[in-house]
Amino acid sequence: MSHEATMWAVKVRGISCTEARVLWHLADCHNPIFGCYPKQDYLADACEIDERSVRRSLSSLRDKGLVNWSEQREGKNRKANRYSLGFEAGFRRFEAGESVENEPDNLSASSEASNGQEGTIQPDSDDAFNRTPESSIEPVREPVIEPVTERGSAREVSEDDPKALRKRFQALIVGRHDNPWPDVLSSAPEWAFQQFVKLSPEERLRAEERRDAYLAACPKLQSGEHKGKPRSAALGVYLRDRMFDLVDAIAPQAVRGQAEKRRQEETIPVAPFGPIWAGKRAFALLDGPIDIQLPSNLLELAVETYNRLCRSNVPTKSWLETRGIVVDGNELVFPPDYREQERRRRECDGGYPEAHALDKLAKERGRGSAAARFSIFADLCEAVPVGSETYERWRAYHQQMNRPFVPDPGGMRVVYFPKGRA
């Protein structure tokens, strides 16, 4: 991870929520020495979106002059693209009319044309969040600052406060996981503090965030009373020689492991039908459905399914009604817009994987977790009594937008929805 890259990504303005998430995770993959080579499936998993949204975001970010990429090959085999970011020295913007041979992985110009996409995300006309004053807070900024939420706000405000610097230095000594710095009391801690003060604000942040990764990467003592403890440099030497900048190149897995541990520590519970659940669900729906591909022999498959249901003595009335199909003697009569209706039905039933995962959590009455940044939804969502007029208006709105409505709340008296819509 390049701290300079992530700090740059956090400060970018004027992009959508999805673009901000993709840009931050691109920056998180940036290595000052080796470059940036994430694959699309990794970005999709890290951003919790589908690969189609990743490709659209990458194209839009390129058009806005924030990223660019070049194709990488090993012989005839194509490898992950090499991405360059806008803050890098020598960064070259993509200019309109330039060759588009270096498209994002798995995306060709012809396939984009066939899908009717231009590589740019159109403004979302949905106003589920846009009718409340809170929505003007730019909620897209919070998701992209996960690793630096605490470090980039609470700490940087107090850079000139000696007491705050002393407190941060003490945290370096003690640690957060019962792993104090080895032999710190016998290695001139006051001198080490002076080395900490001499660092720039950005260097202090890197020294703090990579502390545990550095100790984890150090070889362990094989004997003596401190057997098993890391054989590390003195804390002052770690700071003076900026050894924290070597950790990412020498032990990248340790750095990623510590980042994941911090992420897990900064999570909040997600209760079914609660405000965080509702906010994440609405957020997932706003991204739009994934591509649904219909088979060319759709009508033939429907006939086969109907015949199979009849042979199994399964009631077919509900199946026919949901598809608008009428039985005329021994034949099925399909509505003229059957393909479009089926596409919409499949989009609603399976086109929102993140929302469907939250629905499954709610059906099972399970409890999930989310990054602490999602706590903002507690203020953006409100409790709506089940069966109330507002509740039914939400149901009608989801039906109008062809989006899955919330699952059966059972004995729940209220379900949370975004404020202001109804």
Coordinates of C-alpha atoms in Angstrom, one line a residue:
M1 CA 0.0 0.0 0.0
S2 CA 1.2 3.5 -0.8
H3 CA 0.2 6.0 1.8
E4 CA 0.7 8.8 -0.6
A5 CA -1.6 7.2 -3.1
T6 CA -4.4 6.6 -0.6
M7 CA -4.2 10.1 0.8
W8 CA -4.5 11.4 -2.7
A9 CA -7.5 9.3 -3.4
V10 CA -9.2 10.4 -0.3
K11 CA -9.0 14.1 -1.4
V12 CA -10.4 13.5 -4.8
R13 CA -13.8 15.2 -5.3
G14 CA -16.5 15.3 -8.0
I15 CA -16.8 11.5 -8.5
S16 CA -19.6 9.1 -7.7
C17 CA -19.7 6.7 -4.7
T18 CA -18.8 3.7 -6.8
E19 CA -15.9 5.5 -8.5
A20 CA -14.6 6.7 -5.2
R21 CA -14.5 3.1 -3.9
V22 CA -12.8 1.8 -7.0
L23 CA -10.3 4.7 -6.9
W24 CA -9.4 4.2 -3.3
H25 CA -8.8 0.4 -3.7
L26 CA -6.7 1.1 -6.8
A27 CA -4.6 3.5 -4.6
D28 CA -4.5 0.9 -1.9
C29 CA -2.9 -1.6 -4.4
H30 CA -0.3 1.0 -5.5
N31 CA 3.3 0.2 -4.7
P32 CA 5.8 3.1 -5.1
I33 CA 8.4 0.6 -6.5
F34 CA 6.5 -2.0 -8.4
G35 CA 3.4 -0.2 -9.6
C36 CA -0.3 -1.0 -9.5
Y37 CA -1.7 -4.3 -11.0
P38 CA -5.0 -5.3 -9.3
K39 CA -7.4 -7.6 -11.2
Q40 CA -11.0 -6.7 -11.8
D41 CA -12.3 -9.5 -9.7
Y42 CA -10.2 -8.3 -6.8
L43 CA -11.5 -4.8 -7.1
A44 CA -15.1 -6.0 -7.4
D45 CA -14.7 -8.1 -4.2
A46 CA -12.9 -5.3 -2.3
C47 CA -15.5 -2.7 -3.4
E48 CA -18.4 -5.0 -2.8
I49 CA -19.7 -4.4 -6.3
D50 CA -20.0 -6.4 -9.5
E51 CA -17.3 -6.4 -12.2
R52 CA -19.5 -4.5 -14.6
S53 CA -19.6 -1.6 -12.2
V54 CA -15.8 -1.8 -11.8
R55 CA -15.4 -1.5 -15.6
R56 CA -17.7 1.4 -15.8
S57 CA -16.0 3.2 -13.0
L58 CA -12.5 2.6 -14.4
S59 CA -13.6 4.1 -17.8
S60 CA -15.2 7.1 -16.1
L61 CA -12.2 7.7 -13.9
R62 CA -10.0 7.5 -17.0
D63 CA -12.2 10.0 -18.8
K64 CA -11.9 12.4 -15.8
G65 CA -8.1 12.2 -15.9
L66 CA -7.7 10.4 -12.6
V67 CA -6.4 7.0 -13.8
N68 CA -4.9 5.4 -16.9
W69 CA -3.7 1.9 -17.8
S70 CA -1.6 -0.1 -20.1
E71 CA -2.0 -3.6 -21.2
Q72 CA 0.5 -6.2 -19.9
R73 CA 1.3 -9.4 -21.7
E74 CA 3.6 -12.4 -21.1
G75 CA 4.0 -13.9 -24.5
K76 CA 0.5 -14.4 -25.9
N77 CA -1.1 -14.4 -22.5
R78 CA -2.6 -11.2 -21.2
K79 CA -1.9 -10.2 -17.6
A80 CA -3.5 -7.7 -15.3
N81 CA -3.3 -4.1 -16.5
R82 CA -0.7 -1.8 -15.1
Y83 CA -2.6 1.2 -13.7
S84 CA -1.2 4.7 -13.3
L85 CA -2.7 7.2 -11.0
G86 CA -3.1 10.9 -11.3
F87 CA -0.7 11.9 -8.5
E88 CA 2.2 10.0 -10.0
A89 CA 5.1 11.9 -11.6
G90 CA 4.8 11.6 -15.4
F91 CA 1.2 10.6 -15.3
R92 CA -0.3 10.8 -18.8
R93 CA -4.1 11.5 -19.2
F94 CA -6.2 9.6 -21.7
E95 CA -7.2 12.0 -24.4
A96 CA -10.5 11.7 -26.4
G97 CA -9.9 10.2 -29.8
E98 CA -7.0 8.1 -28.5
S99 CA -6.8 4.4 -29.3
V100 CA -8.8 2.4 -26.8
E101 CA -6.8 -0.8 -27.3
N102 CA -6.0 -0.8 -23.5
E103 CA -9.5 -1.4 -22.2
P104 CA -10.0 -2.7 -18.7
D105 CA -9.6 -6.4 -18.2
N106 CA -12.3 -8.5 -19.9
L107 CA -13.8 -5.5 -21.6
S108 CA -13.5 -4.8 -25.3
A109 CA -14.8 -1.8 -27.2
S110 CA -17.2 -4.1 -29.2
S111 CA -18.7 -5.6 -26.1
E112 CA -19.3 -2.2 -24.6
A113 CA -21.0 -1.1 -27.8
S114 CA -23.2 -4.1 -27.8
N115 CA -24.3 -3.4 -24.3
G116 CA -25.1 0.2 -25.1
Q117 CA -22.5 1.5 -22.5
E118 CA -20.3 4.4 -23.2
G119 CA -17.9 3.9 -20.3
T120 CA -19.3 6.7 -18.3
I121 CA -21.7 6.4 -15.3
Q122 CA -24.8 8.6 -15.9
P123 CA -26.1 10.6 -12.9
D124 CA -28.5 8.5 -10.9
S125 CA -32.0 9.9 -11.1
D126 CA -33.1 8.1 -8.1
D127 CA -33.8 10.4 -5.2
A128 CA -34.2 7.9 -2.3
F129 CA -31.5 9.8 -0.5
N130 CA -31.7 13.1 -2.3
R131 CA -34.8 14.5 -0.6
T132 CA -33.2 14.8 2.8
P133 CA -30.7 17.5 3.9
E134 CA -28.4 14.7 5.3
S135 CA -27.8 13.4 1.8
S136 CA -25.9 16.5 0.8
I137 CA -23.0 15.3 3.1
E138 CA -21.5 13.4 0.2
P139 CA -21.8 9.9 1.7
V140 CA -19.5 8.6 -1.1
R141 CA -16.5 10.1 0.7
E142 CA -16.8 8.0 3.8
P143 CA -16.4 4.6 2.2
V144 CA -13.1 5.5 0.6
I145 CA -11.2 6.5 3.8
E146 CA -11.5 3.3 5.7
P147 CA -7.8 2.8 6.6
V148 CA -7.3 6.4 7.5
T149 CA -10.6 7.5 9.2
E150 CA -9.0 7.8 12.6
R151 CA -5.5 8.6 11.4
G152 CA -6.5 11.2 8.9
S153 CA -8.9 13.2 11.0
A154 CA -8.6 13.0 14.8
R155 CA -4.8 12.8 14.7
E156 CA -3.9 15.3 12.1
V157 CA -6.0 18.0 13.8
S158 CA -3.5 17.9 16.7
E159 CA -0.2 17.8 14.8
D160 CA 1.1 20.9 16.7
D161 CA -0.1 19.7 20.1
P162 CA 2.9 18.3 22.1
K163 CA 0.6 16.4 24.5
A164 CA -1.1 14.7 21.5
L165 CA 2.3 13.8 20.0
R166 CA 3.4 12.4 23.3
K167 CA 0.2 10.3 23.6
R168 CA 0.7 8.9 20.1
F169 CA 4.3 8.0 20.9
Q170 CA 3.2 6.2 24.0
A171 CA 0.8 4.2 21.9
L172 CA 3.8 3.2 19.7
I173 CA 5.6 1.9 22.8
V174 CA 2.6 0.1 24.3
G175 CA 0.8 -1.2 21.2
R176 CA -2.8 -2.3 20.9
H177 CA -2.5 -6.0 20.9
D178 CA -0.4 -6.7 24.1
N179 CA 2.8 -6.4 22.1
P180 CA 4.9 -3.6 23.6
W181 CA 8.0 -2.6 21.7
P182 CA 10.9 -4.9 22.8
D183 CA 13.4 -3.4 25.3
V184 CA 12.0 0.1 24.8
L185 CA 12.8 1.1 28.4
S186 CA 16.5 0.3 28.0
S187 CA 16.9 2.0 24.6
A188 CA 16.6 5.8 25.3
P189 CA 12.8 6.4 24.9
E190 CA 13.2 10.1 25.1
W191 CA 15.6 10.1 22.1
A192 CA 13.1 7.9 20.3
F193 CA 10.4 10.5 21.0
Q194 CA 12.6 13.2 19.4
Q195 CA 12.9 11.0 16.3
F196 CA 9.1 10.7 16.2
V197 CA 8.8 14.5 16.4
K198 CA 11.2 15.0 13.5
L199 CA 9.1 13.0 11.2
S200 CA 6.6 14.7 8.8
P201 CA 2.9 14.2 9.6
E202 CA 2.6 11.6 6.8
E203 CA 5.7 9.7 8.0
R204 CA 4.2 9.6 11.5
L205 CA 1.1 8.0 10.2
R206 CA 3.0 5.4 8.3
A207 CA 5.2 4.7 11.3
E208 CA 2.0 4.1 13.4
E209 CA 0.0 2.1 10.9
R210 CA 3.0 -0.2 10.0
R211 CA 4.2 -0.7 13.6
D212 CA 2.6 -4.1 14.2
A213 CA 3.4 -5.3 10.6
Y214 CA 7.1 -4.5 11.2
L215 CA 7.2 -6.4 14.5
A216 CA 5.4 -9.3 12.9
A217 CA 7.9 -9.4 10.1
C218 CA 11.0 -9.4 12.4
P219 CA 12.8 -12.7 13.1
K220 CA 12.0 -14.2 16.5
L221 CA 14.5 -14.8 19.3
Q222 CA 15.3 -18.5 19.6
S223 CA 16.5 -18.6 23.2
G224 CA 16.6 -16.7 26.5
E225 CA 13.9 -15.2 28.6
H226 CA 12.5 -13.3 25.6
K227 CA 12.3 -16.3 23.3
G228 CA 9.6 -15.9 20.7
K229 CA 9.7 -12.1 20.9
P230 CA 10.7 -10.1 17.7
R231 CA 14.3 -9.3 17.3
S232 CA 13.6 -5.7 16.2
A233 CA 15.6 -2.5 16.0
A234 CA 15.3 0.0 18.8
L235 CA 12.2 2.1 18.5
G236 CA 14.3 5.3 17.9
V237 CA 16.2 3.5 15.1
Y238 CA 12.9 2.3 13.5
L239 CA 11.8 6.0 13.4
R240 CA 15.1 7.6 12.6
D241 CA 15.9 5.2 9.7
R242 CA 12.3 5.2 8.5
M243 CA 12.2 1.4 8.6
F244 CA 8.4 1.6 8.3
D245 CA 8.8 2.5 4.6
L246 CA 10.6 -0.8 4.0
V247 CA 7.9 -3.0 5.5
D248 CA 5.5 -2.8 2.5
A249 CA 8.2 -3.9 0.1
I250 CA 9.7 -6.6 2.3
A251 CA 6.7 -8.0 4.0
P252 CA 3.5 -7.0 2.1
Q253 CA 1.5 -9.8 3.5
A254 CA 2.1 -8.6 7.0
V255 CA 1.0 -5.1 6.1
R256 CA -2.2 -6.4 4.5
G257 CA -2.8 -8.6 7.5
Q258 CA -2.5 -5.8 9.9
A259 CA -4.7 -3.6 7.7
E260 CA -7.4 -6.4 7.7
K261 CA -7.1 -6.7 11.5
R262 CA -7.6 -2.9 11.9
R263 CA -10.6 -3.2 9.6
Q264 CA -12.2 -5.9 11.7
E265 CA -11.6 -3.9 14.8
E266 CA -13.5 -1.0 13.4
T267 CA -16.7 -2.7 12.5
I268 CA -20.2 -2.2 13.8
P269 CA -23.1 -4.7 14.0
V270 CA -25.7 -4.9 11.3
A271 CA -29.1 -5.9 12.8
P272 CA -31.8 -7.3 10.4
F273 CA -34.2 -4.6 9.3
G274 CA -32.3 -2.0 11.3
P275 CA -30.9 1.4 10.1
I276 CA -27.4 0.1 9.0
W277 CA -29.0 -2.8 7.2
A278 CA -31.5 -0.5 5.5
G279 CA -28.9 2.0 4.5
K280 CA -26.5 -0.6 3.0
R281 CA -29.5 -2.2 1.2
A282 CA -30.6 1.1 -0.3
F283 CA -27.0 1.9 -1.2
A284 CA -26.7 -1.4 -3.1
L285 CA -30.0 -0.9 -5.0
L286 CA -28.8 2.6 -6.2
D287 CA -25.9 1.0 -8.0
G288 CA -28.4 -0.7 -10.4
P289 CA -28.8 -4.3 -11.4
I290 CA -26.1 -6.5 -12.8
D291 CA -26.4 -7.6 -16.5
I292 CA -29.0 -10.3 -17.0
Q293 CA -28.5 -12.4 -20.1
L294 CA -31.6 -14.1 -21.5
P295 CA -31.2 -17.3 -23.5
S296 CA -32.1 -17.1 -27.2
N297 CA -34.5 -20.0 -26.8
L298 CA -36.4 -18.4 -23.9
L299 CA -39.9 -19.4 -25.1
E300 CA -38.8 -23.1 -25.6
L301 CA -37.3 -23.2 -22.2
A302 CA -40.5 -21.8 -20.7
V303 CA -42.6 -24.5 -22.4
E304 CA -40.2 -27.2 -21.1
T305 CA -40.5 -25.9 -17.6
Y306 CA -44.3 -25.8 -17.8
N307 CA -44.4 -29.4 -19.0
R308 CA -42.1 -30.5 -16.3
L309 CA -44.2 -28.9 -13.6
C310 CA -47.3 -30.6 -15.0
R311 CA -45.6 -34.0 -15.0
S312 CA -44.6 -33.4 -11.4
N313 CA -48.2 -32.5 -10.4
V314 CA -46.9 -29.1 -9.2
P315 CA -49.5 -26.3 -9.3
T316 CA -48.8 -24.0 -12.3
K317 CA -51.3 -21.3 -11.8
S318 CA -49.0 -19.0 -9.8
W319 CA -46.1 -19.7 -12.2
L320 CA -48.2 -18.7 -15.2
E321 CA -49.6 -15.6 -13.6
T322 CA -46.2 -14.2 -12.6
R323 CA -45.1 -14.5 -16.3
G324 CA -48.4 -13.4 -17.9
I325 CA -48.7 -16.7 -19.8
V326 CA -52.1 -18.0 -20.8
V327 CA -52.9 -21.7 -21.5
D328 CA -55.0 -22.1 -24.7
G329 CA -55.8 -25.8 -25.1
N330 CA -52.5 -27.6 -25.3
E331 CA -50.5 -24.4 -26.2
L332 CA -49.0 -21.6 -24.1
V333 CA -49.7 -18.1 -25.3
F334 CA -47.0 -15.6 -24.4
P335 CA -47.5 -11.8 -24.0
P336 CA -45.9 -9.7 -26.8
D337 CA -43.4 -8.2 -24.4
Y338 CA -42.6 -11.5 -22.7
R339 CA -38.8 -11.2 -23.1
E340 CA -38.8 -7.7 -21.5
Q341 CA -41.0 -8.9 -18.7
E342 CA -38.8 -11.9 -18.0
R343 CA -35.7 -9.7 -18.0
R344 CA -37.3 -7.3 -15.5
R345 CA -38.4 -10.2 -13.3
R346 CA -35.0 -11.8 -13.3
E347 CA -33.3 -8.4 -12.6
C348 CA -35.6 -8.0 -9.6
D349 CA -35.1 -11.6 -8.3
G350 CA -31.3 -11.9 -8.9
G351 CA -29.9 -8.6 -10.2
Y352 CA -28.9 -7.1 -6.9
P353 CA -26.5 -9.6 -5.2
E354 CA -25.5 -7.3 -2.3
A355 CA -29.1 -6.5 -1.5
H356 CA -30.1 -10.1 -1.8
A357 CA -27.3 -11.1 0.6
L358 CA -28.7 -8.6 3.2
D359 CA -32.2 -10.0 2.6
K360 CA -30.9 -13.5 3.3
L361 CA -29.3 -12.2 6.5
A362 CA -32.7 -10.7 7.5
K363 CA -34.7 -13.9 6.6
E364 CA -32.4 -15.9 8.8
R365 CA -32.4 -13.3 11.6
G366 CA -28.7 -13.3 11.5
R367 CA -26.4 -10.4 12.6
G368 CA -23.7 -9.2 10.2
S369 CA -21.1 -6.5 10.5
A370 CA -20.0 -3.5 8.6
A371 CA -17.2 -1.0 8.6
A372 CA -17.7 1.8 11.1
R373 CA -18.1 4.4 8.4
F374 CA -21.6 2.9 7.7
S375 CA -22.8 4.3 11.0
I376 CA -23.8 7.4 9.1
F377 CA -26.9 5.4 8.0
A378 CA -28.2 5.6 11.6
D379 CA -29.0 9.2 10.9
L380 CA -30.1 8.8 7.3
C381 CA -32.7 6.1 8.0
E382 CA -36.0 6.1 10.0
A383 CA -38.2 3.4 11.5
V384 CA -41.4 2.7 9.5
P385 CA -44.2 0.7 11.1
V386 CA -44.9 -2.5 9.2
G387 CA -48.2 -2.2 7.3
S388 CA -48.4 1.5 7.7
E389 CA -49.2 3.9 4.8
T390 CA -45.6 4.8 4.5
Y391 CA -44.6 1.1 4.5
E392 CA -47.0 0.4 1.6
R393 CA -45.7 3.5 -0.3
W394 CA -42.2 2.0 0.0
R395 CA -43.6 -1.3 -1.4
A396 CA -45.1 0.5 -4.3
Y397 CA -42.0 2.5 -5.0
H398 CA -39.9 -0.7 -5.1
Q399 CA -42.4 -2.3 -7.5
Q400 CA -42.3 0.8 -9.7
M401 CA -38.5 0.8 -9.8
N402 CA -38.4 -3.0 -10.3
R403 CA -36.4 -3.5 -7.2
P404 CA -36.8 -6.3 -4.6
F405 CA -38.8 -5.2 -1.6
V406 CA -37.7 -6.1 1.9
P407 CA -38.4 -9.7 3.0
D408 CA -41.2 -10.6 5.3
P409 CA -40.4 -9.0 8.6
G410 CA -42.5 -11.6 10.5
G411 CA -43.1 -10.3 14.1
M412 CA -41.0 -7.1 13.6
R413 CA -43.1 -4.0 14.3
V414 CA -40.9 -1.6 12.4
V415 CA -38.5 -1.8 9.4
Y416 CA -36.0 1.0 8.6
F417 CA -36.0 2.9 5.4
P418 CA -34.1 6.0 4.1
K419 CA -35.6 9.2 5.4
G420 CA -37.7 11.6 3.3
R421 CA -38.7 9.3 0.4
A422 CA -42.2 8.6 1.4

